[in-house]
CSV table of C-alpha atoms and ligand atoms in Angstrom, one decimal:
chain,number,residue,atom,x,y,z
A,593,UNK,CA,0.0,0.1,0.2
A,594,UNK,CA,1.2,3.7,-0.5
A,595,UNK,CA,2.0,4.7,3.0
A,596,UNK,CA,3.3,8.2,4.0
A,597,UNK,CA,5.1,8.5,7.1
A,598,UNK,CA,3.9,11.6,9.1
A,599,UNK,CA,7.0,12.7,11.9
A,600,UNK,CA,9.6,10.5,10.4
A,601,UNK,CA,13.2,10.5,12.4
A,602,UNK,CA,15.8,8.5,11.0
A,603,UNK,CA,15.6,5.7,13.5
A,604,UNK,CA,11.8,5.1,12.1
A,605,UNK,CA,12.9,4.6,8.8
A,606,UNK,CA,15.8,1.9,10.2
A,607,UNK,CA,12.8,0.1,11.8
A,608,UNK,CA,10.1,0.5,9.3
A,609,UNK,CA,12.1,-0.4,6.5
A,610,UNK,CA,13.9,-3.4,8.0
A,611,UNK,CA,10.1,-4.7,9.4
A,612,UNK,CA,8.9,-3.9,5.2
A,613,UNK,CA,11.0,-5.4,3.7
A,614,UNK,CA,10.1,-3.3,0.6
A,615,UNK,CA,6.3,-4.7,0.4
A,616,UNK,CA,4.6,-1.2,0.8
A,617,UNK,CA,5.3,1.8,-0.5
A,618,UNK,CA,6.5,4.6,1.6
A,619,UNK,CA,7.0,8.4,1.6
A,620,UNK,CA,9.0,9.7,4.9
A,621,UNK,CA,8.3,13.2,5.5
A,622,UNK,CA,9.4,14.8,8.3
A,623,UNK,CA,7.0,17.2,9.4
A,624,UNK,CA,3.7,16.6,11.7
A,625,UNK,CA,0.6,15.8,10.3
A,626,UNK,CA,-1.7,18.3,11.2
A,627,UNK,CA,-4.4,20.4,9.1
A,628,UNK,CA,-1.8,22.3,6.4
A,629,UNK,CA,0.2,19.2,6.0
A,630,UNK,CA,-2.8,16.9,5.5
A,631,UNK,CA,-2.7,17.8,1.7
A,632,UNK,CA,0.4,16.1,1.3
A,633,UNK,CA,-0.9,12.7,2.3
A,634,UNK,CA,-3.5,12.7,-1.2
A,635,UNK,CA,-2.5,9.6,-3.7
A,636,UNK,CA,-1.4,7.5,-0.1
A,637,UNK,CA,-4.0,5.0,0.6
A,638,UNK,CA,-2.3,5.0,4.7
A,639,UNK,CA,-1.2,7.4,6.5
A,640,UNK,CA,1.3,6.4,9.6
A,641,UNK,CA,1.5,8.6,12.5
A,642,UNK,CA,2.9,9.5,16.3
A,643,UNK,CA,1.7,10.8,19.3
A,644,UNK,CA,2.1,14.0,18.5
A,645,UNK,CA,0.6,13.9,14.9
A,646,UNK,CA,-3.1,15.8,15.1
A,647,UNK,CA,-5.6,14.0,13.5
A,648,UNK,CA,-8.7,16.5,14.0
A,649,UNK,CA,-11.7,16.7,12.2
A,650,UNK,CA,-10.5,19.2,9.6
A,651,UNK,CA,-7.4,16.7,9.3
A,652,UNK,CA,-9.3,14.0,8.6
A,653,UNK,CA,-11.7,15.3,6.2
A,654,UNK,CA,-8.3,16.0,4.2
A,655,UNK,CA,-7.4,12.8,4.3
A,656,UNK,CA,-10.3,11.3,3.0
A,657,UNK,CA,-11.0,13.7,-0.1
A,658,UNK,CA,-7.3,12.9,-0.9
A,659,UNK,CA,-7.7,9.0,-0.9
A,660,UNK,CA,-6.6,7.9,2.5
A,661,UNK,CA,-8.5,5.2,4.2
A,662,UNK,CA,-6.3,4.1,6.6
A,663,UNK,CA,-4.6,6.1,9.5
A,664,UNK,CA,-2.0,3.3,11.4
A,665,UNK,CA,-0.8,4.8,14.5
A,666,UNK,CA,2.9,3.8,15.7
A,667,UNK,CA,1.8,4.0,18.7
A,668,UNK,CA,-0.6,2.9,21.9
A,669,UNK,CA,-2.7,6.1,22.7
A,670,UNK,CA,-5.2,7.5,19.9
A,671,UNK,CA,-5.9,10.4,22.0
A,672,UNK,CA,-5.2,12.6,19.2
A,673,UNK,CA,-7.3,11.0,16.8
A,674,UNK,CA,-10.7,12.5,15.7
A,675,UNK,CA,-12.4,9.2,15.8
A,676,UNK,CA,-15.9,10.1,15.2
A,677,UNK,CA,-14.7,11.7,12.1
A,678,UNK,CA,-12.4,9.2,10.9
A,679,UNK,CA,-15.6,6.7,11.2
A,680,UNK,CA,-17.8,9.2,9.1
A,681,UNK,CA,-15.7,9.4,6.9
A,682,UNK,CA,-15.2,5.8,6.6
A,683,UNK,CA,-11.5,5.8,7.5
A,684,UNK,CA,-9.9,2.7,9.5
A,685,UNK,CA,-7.6,3.5,12.2
A,686,UNK,CA,-5.4,0.7,13.6
A,687,UNK,CA,-3.0,1.1,16.7
A,688,UNK,CA,0.1,-0.8,18.3
A,689,UNK,CA,-1.8,-1.9,21.2
A,690,UNK,CA,1.7,-3.2,23.3
A,691,UNK,CA,5.0,-3.1,21.8
A,692,UNK,CA,7.5,-2.8,25.0
A,693,UNK,CA,5.3,-2.0,28.7
A,694,UNK,CA,8.6,-2.8,30.1
A,695,UNK,CA,10.6,-0.1,27.7
A,696,UNK,CA,7.8,2.5,29.5
A,697,UNK,CA,7.6,0.9,32.8
A,698,UNK,CA,11.5,0.2,33.6
A,699,UNK,CA,12.2,4.5,32.2
A,700,UNK,CA,9.2,5.0,34.8
A,701,UNK,CA,11.4,3.9,37.4
A,702,UNK,CA,14.5,5.3,36.1
A,703,UNK,CA,12.6,8.5,36.7
A,704,UNK,CA,11.9,7.7,40.7
A,705,UNK,CA,15.6,6.2,41.2
A,706,UNK,CA,16.9,9.6,39.7
A,707,UNK,CA,14.8,11.8,41.5
A,708,UNK,CA,15.1,10.2,45.1
A,709,UNK,CA,19.1,9.4,44.9
A,710,UNK,CA,19.3,12.7,43.0
A,711,UNK,CA,21.7,11.2,39.9
A,712,UNK,CA,21.1,14.6,37.9
A,713,UNK,CA,22.7,16.6,40.5
A,714,UNK,CA,25.0,14.2,41.7
A,715,UNK,CA,26.1,13.9,38.0
A,716,UNK,CA,26.9,17.6,37.1
A,717,UNK,CA,28.7,17.9,41.0
A,718,UNK,CA,31.3,15.3,40.5
A,719,UNK,CA,32.3,16.4,36.7
A,720,UNK,CA,33.0,19.8,38.4
A,721,UNK,CA,34.7,18.3,40.8
A,722,UNK,CA,32.4,18.7,44.1
A,723,UNK,CA,32.4,15.5,45.8
A,724,UNK,CA,30.4,17.7,48.7
A,725,UNK,CA,27.0,15.1,49.9
A,726,UNK,CA,25.0,17.6,50.9
A,727,UNK,CA,21.6,18.0,49.3
A,728,UNK,CA,21.7,14.7,47.9
A,729,UNK,CA,20.1,12.8,50.6
A,730,UNK,CA,17.9,9.9,49.6
A,731,UNK,CA,15.2,7.7,50.8
A,732,UNK,CA,15.1,3.7,50.7
A,733,UNK,CA,12.4,3.1,48.6
A,734,UNK,CA,12.3,-0.7,50.3
A,735,UNK,CA,8.8,0.0,52.9
A,736,UNK,CA,7.4,3.0,50.8
A,737,UNK,CA,4.0,3.3,49.9
A,738,UNK,CA,3.5,3.4,45.7
A,739,UNK,CA,0.3,4.0,44.8
A,740,UNK,CA,-0.2,3.1,40.7
A,741,UNK,CA,-2.9,5.1,38.6
A,742,UNK,CA,-4.0,2.5,35.7
A,743,UNK,CA,-3.1,-1.3,36.2
A,744,UNK,CA,-2.9,-2.7,32.5
A,745,UNK,CA,0.2,-3.8,30.4
A,746,UNK,CA,2.7,-0.6,31.9
A,747,UNK,CA,1.5,0.1,35.6
A,748,UNK,CA,1.2,-3.9,35.8
A,749,UNK,CA,5.2,-4.0,35.1
A,750,UNK,CA,6.0,-0.7,37.3
A,751,UNK,CA,3.7,-2.3,40.6
A,752,UNK,CA,6.0,-5.8,39.6
A,753,UNK,CA,9.3,-3.5,39.8
A,754,UNK,CA,8.2,-1.3,42.6
A,755,UNK,CA,7.3,-5.3,44.6
A,756,UNK,CA,10.9,-5.9,44.3
A,757,UNK,CA,12.1,-3.2,45.9
A,758,UNK,CA,9.8,-4.5,48.9
A,759,UNK,CA,7.5,-1.3,48.3
A,760,UNK,CA,3.8,-1.5,49.6
A,761,UNK,CA,1.7,-0.8,46.3
A,762,UNK,CA,-1.5,0.2,46.3
A,763,UNK,CA,-3.6,0.4,42.9
A,764,UNK,CA,-6.1,2.2,41.5
A,765,UNK,CA,-8.4,1.1,37.9
A,766,UNK,CA,-12.2,0.9,37.2
A,767,UNK,CA,-10.9,-2.8,36.0
A,768,UNK,CA,-9.2,-4.7,38.6
A,769,UNK,CA,-5.8,-7.1,37.0
A,770,UNK,CA,-5.8,-10.3,38.7
A,771,UNK,CA,-2.0,-10.2,38.2
A,772,UNK,CA,-1.3,-7.4,40.0
A,773,UNK,CA,-3.8,-8.5,42.9
A,774,UNK,CA,-1.2,-11.6,43.0
A,775,UNK,CA,1.9,-9.3,43.5
A,776,UNK,CA,0.6,-8.2,46.9
A,777,UNK,CA,-0.9,-5.3,45.7
A,778,UNK,CA,-4.3,-3.4,47.2
A,779,UNK,CA,-6.9,-2.1,44.8
A,780,UNK,CA,-8.3,1.3,46.9
A,781,UNK,CA,-10.3,4.3,45.7
A,782,UNK,CA,-8.3,7.3,44.3
A,783,UNK,CA,-8.8,9.5,47.4
A,784,UNK,CA,-7.1,6.5,49.4
A,785,UNK,CA,-3.8,6.2,46.9
A,786,UNK,CA,-3.9,9.7,47.4
A,787,UNK,CA,-3.4,9.8,51.1
A,788,UNK,CA,-1.5,7.3,52.0
A,789,UNK,CA,1.2,7.0,48.8
A,790,UNK,CA,4.8,8.3,48.8
A,791,UNK,CA,4.9,7.7,45.3
A,792,UNK,CA,1.9,8.4,42.9
A,793,UNK,CA,2.9,7.3,39.2
A,794,UNK,CA,-0.1,7.3,36.4
A,795,UNK,CA,-0.3,4.9,33.7
A,796,UNK,CA,-3.7,5.1,32.7
A,797,UNK,CA,-5.4,6.3,29.2
A,798,UNK,CA,-5.7,9.8,28.6
A,799,UNK,CA,-9.4,10.6,27.8
A,800,UNK,CA,-11.8,12.9,28.9
A,801,UNK,CA,-12.9,11.1,32.5
A,802,UNK,CA,-8.8,11.2,33.1
A,803,UNK,CA,-8.2,14.9,31.8
A,804,UNK,CA,-6.5,16.8,34.8
A,805,UNK,CA,-7.2,13.5,36.8
A,806,UNK,CA,-4.1,15.6,39.2
A,807,UNK,CA,-5.4,18.6,39.7
A,808,UNK,CA,-5.3,21.2,42.5
A,809,UNK,CA,-7.8,18.9,44.5
A,810,UNK,CA,-6.2,15.6,43.9
A,811,UNK,CA,-2.9,17.3,45.0
A,812,UNK,CA,-4.4,18.5,48.1
A,813,UNK,CA,-5.0,15.3,49.5
A,814,UNK,CA,-2.0,13.8,48.3
A,815,UNK,CA,1.0,13.5,51.5
A,816,UNK,CA,3.7,16.6,51.7
A,817,UNK,CA,6.5,15.9,49.7
A,818,UNK,CA,5.2,13.5,47.7
A,819,UNK,CA,6.8,12.7,44.5
A,820,UNK,CA,4.5,12.5,41.2
A,821,UNK,CA,5.6,10.4,38.3
A,822,UNK,CA,3.5,11.1,34.8
A,823,UNK,CA,5.0,8.9,32.1
A,824,UNK,CA,1.6,8.4,30.2
A,825,UNK,CA,-0.1,11.4,28.5
A,826,UNK,CA,0.8,14.8,29.6
A,827,UNK,CA,-2.6,16.5,30.3
A,828,UNK,CA,-3.8,13.6,33.2
A,829,UNK,CA,-1.8,16.2,35.1
A,830,UNK,CA,-2.9,20.1,35.5
A,831,UNK,CA,1.3,22.0,35.2
A,832,UNK,CA,0.0,25.1,36.7
A,833,UNK,CA,-1.4,23.4,40.0
A,834,UNK,CA,1.6,21.2,40.0
A,835,UNK,CA,4.0,24.1,39.7
A,836,UNK,CA,1.8,25.4,43.4
A,837,UNK,CA,2.2,22.4,44.1
A,838,UNK,CA,6.0,22.3,44.2
A,839,UNK,CA,6.4,25.8,45.2
A,840,UNK,CA,4.9,24.8,48.5
A,841,UNK,CA,6.7,21.5,49.0
A,842,UNK,CA,3.2,19.7,48.9
A,843,UNK,CA,4.9,18.2,45.6
A,844,UNK,CA,8.8,17.0,46.9
A,845,UNK,CA,9.5,15.3,43.7
A,846,UNK,CA,8.2,15.8,40.1
A,847,UNK,CA,9.2,13.5,36.7
A,848,UNK,CA,8.0,13.7,34.0
A,849,UNK,CA,8.6,11.8,30.3
A,850,UNK,CA,5.7,14.1,29.1
A,851,UNK,CA,3.5,17.0,29.3
A,852,UNK,CA,0.5,18.6,28.2
A,853,UNK,CA,1.8,20.9,25.5
A,854,UNK,CA,5.0,19.3,24.3
A,855,UNK,CA,3.7,19.2,20.8
A,856,UNK,CA,5.2,21.8,19.5
A,857,UNK,CA,8.5,21.3,21.8
A,858,UNK,CA,9.6,17.6,22.0
A,859,UNK,CA,11.4,15.4,19.6
A,860,UNK,CA,13.1,18.0,18.0
A,861,UNK,CA,16.5,20.0,18.8
A,862,UNK,CA,15.7,22.7,19.9
A,863,UNK,CA,18.6,24.2,22.3
A,864,UNK,CA,19.7,26.6,20.0
A,865,UNK,CA,16.0,28.7,19.9
A,866,UNK,CA,14.3,30.4,23.4
A,867,UNK,CA,11.3,28.4,24.6
A,868,UNK,CA,8.3,30.4,24.6
A,869,UNK,CA,6.3,28.1,26.9
A,870,UNK,CA,6.9,29.8,29.8
A,871,UNK,CA,4.9,26.9,32.4
A,872,UNK,CA,7.6,24.4,30.7
A,873,UNK,CA,9.8,26.7,31.3
A,874,UNK,CA,8.9,27.4,35.7
A,875,UNK,CA,9.1,23.7,35.3
A,876,UNK,CA,12.9,23.7,34.7
A,877,UNK,CA,14.0,26.2,37.3
A,878,UNK,CA,13.0,23.3,40.4
A,879,UNK,CA,15.9,21.3,41.0
A,880,UNK,CA,13.4,18.5,42.2
A,881,UNK,CA,12.2,18.0,38.5
A,882,UNK,CA,13.5,15.5,36.0
A,883,UNK,CA,11.9,15.6,32.7
A,884,UNK,CA,12.3,13.6,29.9
A,885,UNK,CA,11.0,14.7,26.2
A,886,UNK,CA,8.7,11.5,25.5
A,887,UNK,CA,11.1,8.9,25.6
A,888,UNK,CA,9.9,6.0,27.6
A,889,UNK,CA,9.1,4.0,24.9
A,890,UNK,CA,11.9,4.7,22.9
A,891,UNK,CA,14.1,1.3,23.3
A,892,UNK,CA,15.2,-0.8,20.3
A,893,UNK,CA,13.0,-4.1,21.5
A,894,UNK,CA,10.2,-1.3,21.5
A,895,UNK,CA,11.1,0.2,17.7
A,896,UNK,CA,11.2,-3.1,16.5
A,897,UNK,CA,7.9,-4.6,17.9
A,898,UNK,CA,6.1,-0.9,16.7
A,899,UNK,CA,7.7,-1.3,13.3
A,900,UNK,CA,6.6,-4.9,12.9
A,901,UNK,CA,3.0,-4.3,14.2
A,902,UNK,CA,2.7,-1.0,12.2
A,903,UNK,CA,3.3,-3.1,9.0
A,904,UNK,CA,1.3,-6.0,10.5
A,905,UNK,CA,-2.0,-3.5,10.5
A,906,UNK,CA,-1.4,-2.1,6.8
A,907,UNK,CA,-1.0,-5.7,5.3
A,908,UNK,CA,-3.8,-6.9,7.2
A,909,UNK,CA,-6.1,-3.8,5.7
A,910,UNK,CA,-5.0,-4.4,2.6
A,911,UNK,CA,-5.3,-8.0,2.6
A,912,UNK,CA,-8.0,-8.9,5.2
A,913,UNK,CA,-5.4,-11.6,6.6
A,914,UNK,CA,-3.9,-11.5,9.6
A,915,UNK,CA,-4.5,-9.1,12.6
A,916,UNK,CA,-5.4,-5.5,12.6
A,917,UNK,CA,-5.5,-3.9,15.4
A,918,UNK,CA,-8.3,-1.5,15.0
A,919,UNK,CA,-9.9,1.3,16.7
A,920,UNK,CA,-12.9,2.0,17.0
A,921,UNK,CA,-15.0,4.7,19.4
B,2049,LIG,P1,-3.5,-0.4,29.1
B,2049,LIG,O1,-4.1,0.1,28.2
B,2049,LIG,O2,-2.8,-1.5,29.0
B,2049,LIG,O3,-3.5,-0.1,30.3
B,2049,LIG,C1,-4.8,1.6,30.8
B,2049,LIG,C2,-5.3,0.7,32.1
B,2049,LIG,O4,-6.2,2.2,32.4
B,2049,LIG,C3,-6.6,-0.1,32.0
B,2049,LIG,O5,-5.8,-0.9,33.0
B,2049,LIG,C4,-7.4,1.0,32.4
B,2049,LIG,O6,-8.7,0.1,32.3
B,2049,LIG,C5,-6.9,1.4,32.9
B,2049,LIG,N1,-7.6,3.4,33.3
B,2049,LIG,C6,-9.0,3.5,31.7
B,2049,LIG,N2,-9.6,5.0,32.6
B,2049,LIG,C7,-8.9,4.9,34.1
B,2049,LIG,C8,-9.0,5.7,35.0
B,2049,LIG,N3,-10.0,6.7,34.9
B,2049,LIG,N4,-8.6,5.7,36.2
B,2049,LIG,C9,-7.1,4.5,36.6
B,2049,LIG,N5,-7.3,4.0,35.4
B,2049,LIG,C10,-7.8,3.6,34.3
B,2049,LIG,O7,-2.3,0.7,28.5
B,2049,LIG,P2,-0.4,0.5,28.8
B,2049,LIG,O8,-0.3,-0.2,27.6
B,2049,LIG,O9,-0.1,0.1,29.6
B,2049,LIG,O10,0.1,2.4,28.6
B,2049,LIG,C11,-0.8,3.1,29.2
B,2049,LIG,C12,-0.4,4.3,28.9
B,2049,LIG,O11,0.8,4.8,28.8
B,2049,LIG,C13,-0.9,4.7,27.4
B,2049,LIG,O12,-2.2,5.0,27.5
B,2049,LIG,C14,-0.4,5.8,26.8
B,2049,LIG,O13,-0.8,7.3,27.0
B,2049,LIG,C15,1.1,5.4,27.4
B,2049,LIG,N6,1.8,5.9,27.2
B,2049,LIG,C16,3.2,6.4,27.2
B,2049,LIG,C17,4.3,5.8,26.2
B,2049,LIG,C18,5.7,6.9,26.6
B,2049,LIG,O14,6.8,6.7,25.5
B,2049,LIG,N7,5.7,7.5,27.7
B,2049,LIG,C19,4.7,5.2,26.0
B,2049,LIG,C20,3.6,4.3,25.7
B,2049,LIG,C21,2.2,4.3,26.1
């Protein structure tokens, strides 16, 4: 199938070409898919998009007019696609439901340990010849309570790793996962999870129900000095409310791999330009905040699985054979 790959990076090309083996015709574009760039897809049967491509109703209409029939997401989340509009125009939407929960879970725990043991600060100090330990005091993860919100594939792995550390794990999810209960975790309501957890980590999808799940009220119900980690989707967290909580000391540690307004920032080298987003810039001023630029998924294993499932989706759509991981409303 003639497929245009938006937001294509050299690593996408490497893994997609290897998985494709020349079967489908790929056009690689560095630009994001959005209203202005949607006409570039004309004449292609499929578009292949990533997390920050904006596939809203107007974009879907342009794609449909240009002859596109399939939107193949090379990610698990699909909050950036207007599924209603896609359905109305007869476009199929497919995604990669699982590629490496380990990648995201392990990065989540890397953020926790970096923040706790202040690795980001120690790294800079030692390179400056400063071997003083003041300001680097951490705590044992063993015996601490961790609250995992969303216990699907990634949340389950995070719960397993934290159980291995000797943490007491509390969980919250509308659907209990028996594998998480088997680890010894206990499902509780959100208020109890917030009240009892030393570490709160987010692993639920972004939906209307979870938008700003962590807002001022939720933060007020958390322990003083809580560690908050978000490797899921930026808009789960009300960032100005978290900045207030950092200033008051309510939040003692913040680890982010995602940010509500990450679209214009992430996945590009902007080091020679000024950051215009004042909220993001404020976050960067706190010594107890570690931010990575949506890299939790970024392992060799995950990229290989993403590429293979994407090719599988395109082939299944074209031939009607094999598994198509379709997304419906
Ligand atoms: P999953 O579908 O396996 O699990 C999501 C879980 O969240 C489900 O168990 C679901 O019942 C639960 N959930 C839904 N609504 C909830 C609510 N209101 N409160 C609590 N739990 C709720 O998904 P997954 O593979 O574990 O991925 C989780 C999220 O991680 C994705 O939606 C995506 O946004 C994010 N993600 C981020 C990266 C990254 O690189 N940072 C990579 C992959 C996925």
